[in-house]
Coordinates of C-alpha atoms in Angstrom, one line a residue:
M1 CA 0.0 0.0 0.0
K2 CA 1.3 3.4 -1.0
T3 CA 0.1 6.5 0.9
D4 CA 0.7 10.2 0.1
V5 CA -0.4 13.0 2.5
E6 CA -1.2 16.5 1.4
E7 CA -1.8 19.2 4.0
L8 CA -4.9 21.2 2.9
S9 CA -4.7 23.4 6.0
P10 CA -3.3 23.2 9.5
T11 CA -6.4 21.3 10.5
R12 CA -7.2 19.2 7.4
V13 CA -5.3 16.7 5.2
K14 CA -5.9 14.7 2.1
L15 CA -4.6 11.1 1.9
T16 CA -4.1 9.4 -1.5
I17 CA -4.0 5.6 -1.0
E18 CA -3.1 3.1 -3.7
V19 CA -3.4 -0.6 -3.1
P20 CA -2.6 -3.5 -5.5
F21 CA -5.4 -6.1 -5.7
E22 CA -3.3 -8.8 -4.1
E23 CA -3.5 -6.9 -0.9
L24 CA -7.3 -7.0 -0.9
E25 CA -7.5 -10.8 -0.4
H26 CA -8.9 -10.5 3.1
A27 CA -11.6 -8.1 1.9
F28 CA -12.6 -10.5 -0.8
D29 CA -12.7 -13.4 1.6
V30 CA -15.1 -11.6 3.9
T31 CA -17.2 -10.5 0.9
Y32 CA -17.5 -14.0 -0.5
K33 CA -18.6 -15.3 2.9
S34 CA -21.2 -12.6 3.3
L35 CA -22.6 -13.1 -0.2
A36 CA -22.6 -16.9 0.1
K37 CA -25.0 -16.6 3.0
Q38 CA -27.3 -14.4 0.9
V39 CA -27.5 -16.3 -2.4
R40 CA -29.0 -19.7 -3.1
I41 CA -27.1 -21.8 -5.6
K42 CA -28.4 -25.2 -6.4
G43 CA -26.2 -28.0 -5.1
F44 CA -24.7 -26.0 -2.2
R45 CA -25.8 -25.4 1.3
P46 CA -26.5 -21.7 2.3
G47 CA -23.2 -20.0 2.9
K48 CA -21.1 -22.7 1.2
A49 CA -21.1 -21.7 -2.5
P50 CA -17.6 -21.3 -3.9
A51 CA -16.2 -17.9 -5.0
R52 CA -16.2 -18.5 -8.7
L53 CA -19.9 -19.5 -8.7
I54 CA -20.8 -16.3 -6.7
D55 CA -19.0 -14.3 -9.3
R56 CA -21.2 -15.8 -12.0
Y57 CA -24.4 -15.5 -9.9
V58 CA -24.2 -11.9 -8.6
G59 CA -21.7 -10.5 -11.1
R60 CA -18.0 -9.7 -10.7
G61 CA -18.7 -6.0 -10.5
A62 CA -21.0 -6.4 -7.5
V63 CA -18.4 -8.6 -5.7
I64 CA -15.6 -6.0 -6.3
S65 CA -17.9 -3.1 -5.1
E66 CA -18.7 -5.0 -1.9
A67 CA -15.1 -5.9 -1.2
V68 CA -14.0 -2.3 -1.8
N69 CA -16.6 -1.1 0.7
H70 CA -15.2 -3.4 3.3
A71 CA -11.5 -2.7 2.5
V72 CA -11.5 1.1 2.4
P73 CA -12.2 1.7 6.1
E74 CA -9.5 -0.8 7.1
L75 CA -7.0 0.7 4.6
Y76 CA -7.8 4.2 5.8
N77 CA -7.2 3.3 9.4
E78 CA -4.0 1.6 8.6
A79 CA -2.8 4.6 6.6
I80 CA -3.5 7.2 9.4
Q81 CA -1.8 5.0 12.0
K82 CA 1.3 4.6 9.7
E83 CA 1.5 8.3 9.0
E84 CA 0.8 9.1 12.7
I85 CA -2.2 11.3 11.8
F86 CA -4.6 12.3 14.6
A87 CA -7.8 12.2 12.6
L88 CA -11.0 13.9 13.9
G89 CA -14.4 12.7 12.8
Q90 CA -15.2 10.7 9.6
P91 CA -13.3 11.2 6.4
D92 CA -14.7 12.2 3.0
V93 CA -13.7 9.3 0.8
E94 CA -13.6 9.1 -3.0
V95 CA -12.6 6.1 -5.1
T96 CA -10.4 7.4 -7.9
K97 CA -9.3 4.1 -9.5
L98 CA -10.7 0.6 -9.5
E99 CA -9.5 -1.9 -12.0
D100 CA -10.1 -5.7 -11.5
N101 CA -6.9 -7.6 -10.7
D102 CA -4.9 -4.4 -10.9
E103 CA -5.3 -1.6 -8.4
L104 CA -7.6 0.3 -6.0
A105 CA -6.9 4.0 -5.4
F106 CA -8.9 6.4 -3.3
T107 CA -8.6 9.7 -1.5
A108 CA -9.7 10.6 2.0
E109 CA -10.0 14.1 3.3
V110 CA -10.3 14.5 7.1
D111 CA -9.9 17.0 9.8
I112 CA -6.9 16.6 12.1
R113 CA -5.7 17.9 15.4
P114 CA -3.3 20.8 14.7
K115 CA 0.4 20.1 15.3
F116 CA 1.8 22.2 18.2
E117 CA 3.7 21.9 21.5
V118 CA 2.4 23.0 24.9
K119 CA 5.1 25.2 26.4
D120 CA 5.3 27.2 29.7
Y121 CA 2.5 25.2 31.3
K122 CA 4.3 25.2 34.6
G123 CA 4.2 28.2 37.0
I124 CA 0.7 29.5 36.0
E125 CA -0.4 32.0 38.6
V126 CA -4.0 32.0 39.8
T127 CA -5.9 33.6 42.6
V128 CA -8.9 32.0 44.3
D129 CA -11.3 33.0 47.1
N130 CA -10.3 32.7 50.7
A131 CA -11.3 29.5 52.4
T132 CA -11.8 31.1 55.9
V133 CA -15.0 30.2 57.6
T134 CA -16.4 33.1 59.8
D135 CA -18.5 32.8 62.9
E136 CA -21.4 34.5 61.0
Q137 CA -21.2 31.8 58.3
V138 CA -21.3 29.0 61.0
D139 CA -24.2 30.7 62.7
E140 CA -26.1 30.9 59.3
Q141 CA -25.5 27.1 58.8
I142 CA -26.6 26.3 62.3
G143 CA -29.7 28.5 61.7
T144 CA -30.6 26.5 58.7
L145 CA -30.3 23.3 60.7
R146 CA -32.4 25.0 63.4
E147 CA -35.1 25.8 60.9
R148 CA -35.5 22.1 60.1
F149 CA -36.4 21.4 63.7
S150 CA -38.8 24.3 64.1
T151 CA -42.5 23.8 64.9
L152 CA -45.6 25.9 64.1
V153 CA -47.7 27.2 66.9
G154 CA -50.9 29.2 66.9
A155 CA -50.6 33.0 67.3
D156 CA -53.5 35.0 68.8
R157 CA -52.6 38.3 67.2
P158 CA -52.7 40.2 63.9
V159 CA -50.7 38.8 61.0
E160 CA -47.0 39.8 60.7
D161 CA -44.3 39.0 58.2
G162 CA -43.0 35.4 58.7
D163 CA -46.3 34.1 59.9
H164 CA -47.6 30.9 58.3
L165 CA -51.3 31.1 57.3
S166 CA -54.0 28.8 56.0
I167 CA -56.0 30.9 53.5
D168 CA -58.7 30.7 50.8
L169 CA -58.6 32.7 47.7
A170 CA -61.4 33.6 45.3
A171 CA -61.4 36.0 42.3
A172 CA -64.0 37.8 40.2
I173 CA -64.0 40.1 37.2
D174 CA -66.8 42.6 37.0
G175 CA -68.7 40.6 39.7
E176 CA -68.4 37.3 37.8
K177 CA -66.6 34.6 39.9
L178 CA -63.7 32.8 38.2
E179 CA -64.0 29.1 39.1
D180 CA -60.5 28.3 37.8
V181 CA -59.0 31.0 40.0
A182 CA -59.8 29.7 43.5
V183 CA -57.9 27.8 46.1
S184 CA -58.9 26.5 49.5
G185 CA -56.7 25.8 52.6
Y186 CA -53.6 27.1 51.0
S187 CA -50.5 27.3 53.2
Y188 CA -48.7 30.6 52.7
E189 CA -45.8 32.4 54.5
V190 CA -46.4 36.2 54.7
G191 CA -43.6 38.3 53.3
T192 CA -42.4 35.9 50.7
N193 CA -44.3 37.8 47.9
T194 CA -44.6 34.5 45.9
M195 CA -48.2 34.8 44.9
L196 CA -50.4 37.7 43.7
E197 CA -49.3 41.3 43.8
G198 CA -50.9 43.0 46.8
L199 CA -51.6 39.8 48.7
D200 CA -48.9 40.3 51.4
E201 CA -50.0 44.0 51.9
T202 CA -53.6 42.9 52.4
L203 CA -52.7 40.1 54.8
R204 CA -50.6 42.2 57.2
G205 CA -52.8 43.2 60.2
M206 CA -55.6 40.7 59.5
E207 CA -56.6 38.1 62.1
S208 CA -57.8 34.5 62.0
G209 CA -61.3 34.4 60.6
G210 CA -60.9 37.7 58.8
E211 CA -61.7 38.4 55.2
A212 CA -60.6 41.1 52.8
T213 CA -60.7 42.0 49.1
F214 CA -58.1 43.7 47.0
K215 CA -57.5 44.4 43.3
T216 CA -54.6 42.7 41.4
T217 CA -53.5 41.6 38.0
L218 CA -53.9 37.8 37.4
V219 CA -50.9 35.8 36.3
G220 CA -51.2 32.6 34.4
G221 CA -54.3 30.8 33.1
E222 CA -56.8 32.1 30.5
H223 CA -57.3 35.3 32.4
E224 CA -53.6 36.2 32.6
G225 CA -53.0 40.0 32.5
K226 CA -56.6 40.9 33.5
E227 CA -57.4 42.9 36.6
A228 CA -59.6 41.1 39.1
D229 CA -61.1 41.5 42.6
V230 CA -59.5 38.9 44.8
T231 CA -61.0 37.9 48.2
V232 CA -58.7 36.3 50.8
T233 CA -60.0 34.5 53.9
V234 CA -57.6 33.8 56.8
H235 CA -58.4 30.5 58.6
S236 CA -55.4 30.3 60.9
V237 CA -52.3 32.2 61.9
K238 CA -49.2 30.3 63.1
V239 CA -45.8 31.4 64.0
K240 CA -42.6 29.4 63.6
E241 CA -41.0 28.4 66.9
L242 CA -37.3 27.6 66.8
P243 CA -35.6 25.3 69.4
E244 CA -33.1 26.8 71.8
L245 CA -29.5 26.6 70.7
D246 CA -28.3 24.4 73.6
D247 CA -26.9 20.9 74.2
E248 CA -30.4 19.4 74.0
F249 CA -30.7 20.8 70.5
A250 CA -27.3 19.4 69.5
Q251 CA -28.3 15.9 70.7
L252 CA -31.6 16.2 68.8
A253 CA -30.1 17.4 65.5
S254 CA -26.8 15.5 65.5
E255 CA -24.6 12.8 66.9
F256 CA -22.9 15.4 69.3
D257 CA -23.6 15.9 73.0
T258 CA -22.9 19.6 73.2
I259 CA -23.7 22.7 71.0
D260 CA -19.9 23.6 71.0
E261 CA -19.1 20.2 69.4
L262 CA -21.8 20.7 66.8
R263 CA -20.5 24.2 66.0
E264 CA -16.9 22.8 65.6
D265 CA -18.1 20.1 63.3
V266 CA -20.1 22.5 61.2
R267 CA -17.0 24.8 60.9
K268 CA -14.8 21.8 59.9
R269 CA -17.3 20.6 57.2
M270 CA -17.7 24.1 55.8
A271 CA -13.9 24.5 55.7
D272 CA -13.6 21.2 53.8
V273 CA -16.2 22.4 51.3
R274 CA -14.4 25.7 50.9
R275 CA -11.1 23.9 50.4
M276 CA -12.7 21.8 47.6
Q277 CA -14.2 24.9 46.0
Q278 CA -10.7 26.5 46.1
L279 CA -9.1 23.6 44.3
S280 CA -12.0 23.4 41.8
A281 CA -11.7 27.2 41.1
A282 CA -7.9 26.9 40.8
R283 CA -8.3 24.1 38.3
D284 CA -10.8 26.1 36.1
K285 CA -8.7 29.2 36.2
A286 CA -5.4 27.4 35.4
L287 CA -7.1 25.8 32.4
E288 CA -8.4 29.2 31.3
K289 CA -4.9 30.7 31.4
L290 CA -3.5 27.7 29.6
I291 CA -6.0 28.0 26.9
E292 CA -5.2 31.7 26.5
S293 CA -1.5 31.0 26.3
V294 CA -1.7 28.6 23.3
E295 CA -2.7 29.8 19.9
I296 CA -3.9 27.0 17.6
P297 CA -6.4 26.8 14.7
L298 CA -9.5 24.8 15.3
P299 CA -11.4 22.7 12.7
D300 CA -14.7 24.3 12.0
A301 CA -16.5 21.0 11.7
V302 CA -15.3 19.9 15.1
V303 CA -16.4 23.2 16.7
D304 CA -19.8 23.0 15.0
E305 CA -20.2 19.4 16.3
E306 CA -19.5 20.6 19.8
I307 CA -22.0 23.5 19.4
T308 CA -24.6 21.1 18.3
R309 CA -23.9 18.7 21.2
R310 CA -24.2 21.6 23.7
R311 CA -27.4 22.9 22.1
Q312 CA -29.0 19.5 22.2
S313 CA -28.0 18.9 25.8
L314 CA -29.6 22.2 26.8
E315 CA -32.8 21.5 24.9
Q316 CA -33.0 18.1 26.6
Q317 CA -32.6 19.7 30.0
L318 CA -35.2 22.3 29.3
A319 CA -37.7 19.7 28.0
Q320 CA -37.2 17.6 31.2
S321 CA -37.8 20.7 33.4
G322 CA -40.8 21.8 31.3
L323 CA -39.2 25.1 30.4
T324 CA -39.1 26.8 27.0
K325 CA -36.0 28.3 25.5
E326 CA -37.6 31.7 25.6
A327 CA -38.3 31.4 29.3
Y328 CA -34.7 30.2 29.9
L329 CA -33.2 33.1 28.0
E330 CA -35.5 35.5 30.0
S331 CA -34.4 34.0 33.3
Q332 CA -30.7 34.4 32.3
E333 CA -31.4 37.9 31.0
K334 CA -29.9 37.0 27.6
T335 CA -30.9 37.6 24.0
E336 CA -30.8 34.9 21.3
E337 CA -27.7 36.5 19.8
E338 CA -25.9 36.6 23.2
F339 CA -26.9 32.9 23.8
E340 CA -25.5 31.8 20.4
E341 CA -22.3 33.8 20.9
E342 CA -21.9 32.2 24.4
L343 CA -22.5 28.8 22.9
K344 CA -19.9 29.3 20.2
T345 CA -17.3 30.7 22.7
G346 CA -17.8 27.7 25.1
A347 CA -17.5 25.2 22.2
N348 CA -14.3 26.8 21.0
S349 CA -12.8 26.7 24.5
A350 CA -13.9 23.1 25.0
V351 CA -12.4 21.9 21.7
K352 CA -9.2 23.9 22.3
A353 CA -8.8 22.6 25.9
G354 CA -9.2 19.0 24.6
F355 CA -6.5 19.5 22.0
I356 CA -4.1 21.1 24.6
L357 CA -4.6 18.4 27.2
D358 CA -4.2 15.6 24.6
Q359 CA -0.9 17.1 23.4
L360 CA 0.4 17.6 26.9
A361 CA -0.4 14.0 27.7
L362 CA 1.6 13.0 24.6
Q363 CA 4.5 15.2 25.6
E364 CA 4.6 13.8 29.2
D365 CA 3.8 10.2 28.1
L366 CA 0.7 10.0 30.4
S367 CA -1.5 7.0 30.4
A368 CA -4.3 5.4 32.5
D369 CA -4.2 2.1 34.3
Q370 CA -7.0 -0.2 35.3
G371 CA -7.6 1.3 38.7
E372 CA -7.9 4.8 37.3
L373 CA -10.3 3.7 34.6
S374 CA -12.3 1.9 37.3
Q375 CA -12.5 5.0 39.5
Y376 CA -13.6 7.1 36.5
V377 CA -16.4 4.7 35.7
F378 CA -17.4 4.5 39.3
E379 CA -17.7 8.3 39.5
Q380 CA -19.6 8.5 36.3
A381 CA -22.0 5.8 37.4
Q382 CA -22.8 7.7 40.6
R383 CA -23.6 10.8 38.5
M384 CA -25.8 8.8 36.2
G385 CA -27.6 6.9 38.9
V386 CA -26.6 3.5 37.6
S387 CA -24.5 0.7 39.0
P388 CA -20.8 0.7 38.1
D389 CA -20.8 -2.8 36.6
Q390 CA -23.8 -1.8 34.3
L391 CA -21.9 1.2 33.0
A392 CA -18.7 -0.8 32.6
Q393 CA -20.5 -3.4 30.6
H394 CA -22.1 -0.7 28.5
L395 CA -18.8 1.0 27.8
V396 CA -17.3 -2.3 26.6
E397 CA -20.2 -3.3 24.5
S398 CA -20.5 0.1 22.8
N399 CA -16.8 0.3 22.3
Q400 CA -16.6 3.5 24.4
I401 CA -13.7 2.4 26.7
R402 CA -11.5 4.6 24.6
V403 CA -13.6 7.7 25.5
A404 CA -13.2 6.9 29.2
F405 CA -9.5 6.4 28.7
T406 CA -9.2 9.8 27.0
E407 CA -11.1 11.5 29.8
V408 CA -8.9 10.0 32.5
V409 CA -5.7 10.9 30.6
R410 CA -6.9 14.5 30.1
G411 CA -7.6 14.7 33.8
K412 CA -4.1 13.6 34.6
A413 CA -2.7 16.2 32.3
M414 CA -4.8 18.8 34.1
D415 CA -3.5 17.5 37.4
L416 CA 0.0 18.1 36.1
V417 CA -0.8 21.7 35.2
L418 CA -2.4 22.4 38.5
A419 CA 0.5 20.7 40.4
G420 CA 2.9 23.2 38.7
A421 CA 0.7 26.2 39.2
K422 CA 1.2 28.9 41.8
V423 CA -2.2 29.2 43.6
T424 CA -2.9 31.9 46.2
D425 CA -6.0 33.1 48.0
E426 CA -7.2 36.7 48.1
D427 CA -4.9 37.4 51.1
G428 CA -1.9 36.2 49.3
N429 CA -1.6 32.9 51.2
A430 CA -0.4 29.9 49.3
V431 CA -3.1 27.2 48.7
E432 CA -1.9 23.7 49.2
Q433 CA -2.5 21.4 46.2
D434 CA -2.4 18.0 47.8
I435 CA -4.4 16.1 45.2
V436 CA -5.9 13.0 46.7
E437 CA -5.0 9.9 44.7
A438 CA -8.1 8.1 43.4
S439 CA -8.6 4.8 45.3
D440 CA -8.9 1.6 43.3
E441 CA -12.4 0.2 43.3
D442 CA -11.7 -3.5 43.3
A443 CA -15.3 -4.5 42.6
L444 CA -15.6 -2.2 39.7
A445 CA -12.2 -3.3 38.3
E446 CA -13.5 -6.8 38.3
A447 CA -16.7 -5.7 36.5
V448 CA -14.6 -4.1 33.8
K449 CA -12.4 -7.1 33.5
A450 CA -15.5 -9.4 33.4
A451 CA -17.1 -7.3 30.6
A452 CA -13.9 -7.3 28.6
A453 CA -13.5 -11.1 29.1
A454 CA -17.0 -11.7 27.9
S455 CA -16.3 -9.6 24.8
A456 CA -13.1 -11.7 24.3
E457 CA -15.0 -14.9 24.6
V458 CA -17.4 -13.8 21.9
A459 CA -14.4 -12.9 19.7
E460 CA -12.8 -16.3 20.3
A461 CA -16.1 -18.1 19.5
D462 CA -16.4 -16.1 16.3
K463 CA -12.8 -17.0 15.4
A464 CA -13.4 -20.7 16.1
E465 CA -16.5 -20.5 13.9
E466 CA -14.5 -18.8 11.1
T467 CA -11.9 -21.6 11.3
A468 CA -14.6 -24.2 10.9
E469 CA -16.1 -22.4 8.0
V470 CA -12.7 -22.2 6.2
A471 CA -12.4 -25.9 6.5
E472 CA -15.9 -26.5 5.2
D473 CA -15.3 -24.0 2.4
K474 CA -12.2 -25.9 1.3
K475 CA -14.1 -29.1 1.2
D476 CA -17.0 -27.5 -0.8
D477 CA -14.4 -26.1 -3.3
E478 CA -13.0 -29.6 -3.7
D479 CA -16.5 -31.0 -4.3
A480 CA -17.1 -28.2 -6.8
D481 CA -13.9 -29.0 -8.7
K482 CA -14.9 -32.7 -8.8
A483 CA -18.4 -31.7 -10.1
D484 CA -16.9 -29.5 -12.8
S485 CA -14.5 -32.2 -13.9
K486 CA -17.4 -34.6 -14.4

């Protein structure tokens, strides 16, 4: 096989591949086996007709066409490996020469990762937020926990902000009651302003059993935007009663005996969270600076594919949450143009980051072992809500183990960047970067191995079947020769 490579651009090449027919023997063997199972020739069992009879039955041209279709992908993959081309996506293939018993020639244009070197990735300086936990922040966290153990008790006084009420609501337009705008026994916290405009103002000062009417503009439903008279009836007024912050509360709300122990535990947990947030922010900022420091061209097709993937992902999330794209843009205070520009910018950064981390991994000869792959699958399974062994089996069966391998190696490349970075907090203090090594999940590793073993067993079975078929084909060819001689 002869291969010539022409660089069309820094991100696209054209391969010209020429192959003599004698190198297509394997492709023809596979083609004859496939066609033999499809045709029915008198005197031969299904799948056992010899090659020369298949040529006569379906036509030599059809056989050659089928063999070429099988050979081209294999020849293309062999060529890009030989030429050490990092191809992206599927190639555009064109057969330029096809002469029986002579030569096959074709061209393949494909996007490639640009050639470059990652320099100066060590010593990147980033600043992250302080990880200090203040007394006020601890008090706020304790207050949230305290809210969970609060109780509601009746209040014999006029309504105030923060009270919890049981109310009825009824609406009318021009004296005509609206049956679809009525609720009964609704629980509402005064001061939240989460319902009709004017409701909170009306409720303040009312008492249990009281009734009042106010004007407001309806939101939602068929009467949306219309002004209506809304009558609110208060059935009960309750106030939230919080437990005392003492040792008894600590024993009720936690495994600790004293309130001081509870506070100390809350402080420690919050500090751990802040620490993780620091490292995550440092990682993101270091990657941003690395992306800014490297100038490389990006293949338009690869960027467009990433844009499409991100758009589809967002649309799926919106559909699951019952939101429209218009509502989403409004909540984000973005225009359609701003959204598209943000989508494009994010896609460019993601593609560029992938290229940079892949190249850094090559430069530093990074790889992933079984334990690291297992940990990655374990973490992904947790996010997806499936069992690790199910995900491992799926990755093997769908031939996606390579994707997992790439993600793990990119993660190690990013760890390398972060390890060499200078990270400080807002006060100028150095932030320790002790990255915890991923623990090996023995059970998951076994699951991955089992899945791979199962796949290997299938391959071995197919190989054994192929060997048996070759022997039978040889016998059938001998029988055919005898028949022809007679």
